[in-house]
């Protein structure tokens, strides 16, 4: 039991270290950027592939700024598939929704409001 507990604690510490490293690296990148789209793309580049195979950031603009939607896939060959999902999720007239993180494809498709084609595209990214 003690060995299992120690392994669990070591795993937690490693995850915490990865999170801290991610935040430090993201902060470094963000300090140098002034353009919102470049900033979001840089954040996506820090997250992918360290924490995910792909990242899609959808930031609704306020009255003075446009909506910004950035998509990045770790595998350049899959980028076009992710771009299709971005285009489905981020049309100009779409409403911004609260962020969600889920590994359940069916739940994600419902939360994102994907139609059948969008659901297939999303599943293809998994």
Short mmCIF file of C-alpha atoms in Angstrom, two decimals:
data_model
loop_
_atom_site.label_atom_id
_atom_site.label_comp_id
_atom_site.label_asym_id
_atom_site.label_seq_id
_atom_site.Cartn_x
_atom_site.Cartn_y
_atom_site.Cartn_z
CA UNK A 1 0.00 0.00 0.00
CA UNK A 2 2.83 2.38 0.86
CA UNK A 3 4.51 1.67 -2.50
CA UNK A 4 1.24 2.33 -4.35
CA UNK A 5 0.73 5.54 -2.39
CA UNK A 6 4.24 6.74 -3.21
CA UNK A 7 3.79 5.98 -6.92
CA UNK A 8 0.54 7.93 -6.90
CA UNK A 9 2.19 10.88 -5.18
CA UNK A 10 5.10 10.84 -7.64
CA UNK A 11 2.63 10.78 -10.54
CA UNK A 12 0.75 13.77 -9.08
CA UNK A 13 3.98 15.70 -8.64
CA UNK A 14 5.00 15.01 -12.23
CA UNK A 15 1.62 16.23 -13.49
CA UNK A 16 1.93 19.36 -11.34
CA UNK A 17 5.44 19.99 -12.70
CA UNK A 18 4.14 19.66 -16.28
CA UNK A 19 1.37 22.18 -15.53
CA UNK A 20 3.84 24.64 -13.99
CA UNK A 21 6.20 24.22 -16.94
CA UNK A 22 3.29 24.81 -19.35
CA UNK A 23 2.28 28.02 -17.54
CA UNK A 24 5.87 29.28 -17.46
CA UNK A 25 6.37 28.59 -21.16
CA UNK A 26 3.01 30.13 -22.08
CA UNK A 27 3.80 33.23 -20.01
CA UNK A 28 7.15 33.60 -21.78
CA UNK A 29 5.49 33.45 -25.18
CA UNK A 30 2.63 35.77 -24.24
CA UNK A 31 4.91 38.52 -22.99
CA UNK A 32 6.37 38.92 -26.48
CA UNK A 33 3.08 39.07 -28.40
CA UNK A 34 0.71 41.97 -28.97
CA UNK A 35 -1.62 40.55 -31.61
CA UNK A 36 -4.51 38.45 -30.23
CA UNK A 37 -4.53 35.84 -32.99
CA UNK A 38 -0.76 35.36 -32.70
CA UNK A 39 -1.08 35.10 -28.93
CA UNK A 40 -3.78 32.43 -29.14
CA UNK A 41 -1.83 30.51 -31.77
CA UNK A 42 1.25 30.63 -29.51
CA UNK A 43 -0.79 29.30 -26.57
CA UNK A 44 -2.08 26.47 -28.77
CA UNK A 45 1.52 25.66 -29.80
CA UNK A 46 2.51 25.39 -26.13
CA UNK A 47 -0.43 23.07 -25.37
CA UNK A 48 0.01 20.84 -28.43
CA UNK A 49 1.42 18.15 -28.19
CA UNK A 50 2.31 18.40 -24.50
CA UNK A 51 -1.26 18.13 -23.23
CA UNK A 52 -3.32 17.24 -26.27
CA UNK A 53 -3.07 16.07 -29.87
CA UNK A 54 -5.03 19.11 -30.99
CA UNK A 55 -6.36 22.38 -29.66
CA UNK A 56 -9.15 24.68 -30.77
CA UNK A 57 -9.50 28.09 -29.12
CA UNK A 58 -12.68 30.04 -29.77
CA UNK A 59 -12.68 33.56 -28.36
CA UNK A 60 -15.79 35.62 -28.87
CA UNK A 61 -15.02 39.24 -29.60
CA UNK A 62 -16.68 41.97 -27.63
CA UNK A 63 -18.46 44.79 -29.43
CA UNK A 64 -15.17 46.31 -30.57
CA UNK A 65 -13.26 43.22 -31.68
CA UNK A 66 -13.87 40.31 -34.02
CA UNK A 67 -14.24 36.71 -33.01
CA UNK A 68 -10.96 34.80 -33.05
CA UNK A 69 -10.79 31.05 -33.63
CA UNK A 70 -7.46 29.21 -33.72
CA UNK A 71 -6.94 25.50 -34.42
CA UNK A 72 -3.71 23.53 -34.22
CA UNK A 73 -3.08 19.78 -34.62
CA UNK A 74 0.13 18.00 -33.57
CA UNK A 75 0.07 15.98 -36.81
CA UNK A 76 0.36 18.33 -39.81
CA UNK A 77 -1.41 15.71 -41.94
CA UNK A 78 -4.50 16.03 -39.69
CA UNK A 79 -4.54 19.85 -39.66
CA UNK A 80 -6.97 20.05 -42.60
CA UNK A 81 -9.47 17.87 -40.70
CA UNK A 82 -9.18 20.13 -37.67
CA UNK A 83 -9.58 23.18 -39.91
CA UNK A 84 -12.89 21.70 -41.12
CA UNK A 85 -14.03 21.38 -37.50
CA UNK A 86 -12.91 24.96 -36.80
CA UNK A 87 -14.88 26.20 -39.79
CA UNK A 88 -17.94 24.27 -38.56
CA UNK A 89 -17.65 25.58 -35.01
CA UNK A 90 -16.52 29.12 -35.71
CA UNK A 91 -18.67 30.67 -38.41
CA UNK A 92 -19.09 34.41 -37.90
CA UNK A 93 -22.72 34.12 -36.84
CA UNK A 94 -22.16 31.31 -34.30
CA UNK A 95 -22.74 32.01 -30.63
CA UNK A 96 -19.85 31.70 -28.19
CA UNK A 97 -20.45 29.10 -25.48
CA UNK A 98 -18.78 28.21 -22.20
CA UNK A 99 -15.61 26.12 -22.52
CA UNK A 100 -15.89 22.39 -21.92
CA UNK A 101 -13.33 19.61 -21.64
CA UNK A 102 -14.51 16.08 -22.28
CA UNK A 103 -13.17 12.78 -23.56
CA UNK A 104 -16.68 11.55 -24.38
CA UNK A 105 -17.19 12.05 -28.14
CA UNK A 106 -21.00 11.95 -28.00
CA UNK A 107 -21.09 14.47 -25.14
CA UNK A 108 -18.59 16.73 -26.90
CA UNK A 109 -20.65 16.66 -30.10
CA UNK A 110 -23.77 17.68 -28.15
CA UNK A 111 -21.96 20.44 -26.21
CA UNK A 112 -20.48 21.82 -29.42
CA UNK A 113 -23.80 21.65 -31.24
CA UNK A 114 -22.31 19.68 -34.12
CA UNK A 115 -24.44 18.37 -36.94
CA UNK A 116 -23.88 14.85 -38.31
CA UNK A 117 -21.02 15.92 -40.60
CA UNK A 118 -19.36 17.89 -37.79
CA UNK A 119 -19.69 14.91 -35.46
CA UNK A 120 -17.95 12.69 -38.02
CA UNK A 121 -15.17 15.27 -38.43
CA UNK A 122 -14.78 15.51 -34.64
CA UNK A 123 -14.63 11.70 -34.31
CA UNK A 124 -12.00 11.58 -37.07
CA UNK A 125 -9.72 13.78 -34.92
CA UNK A 126 -9.72 11.32 -32.01
#
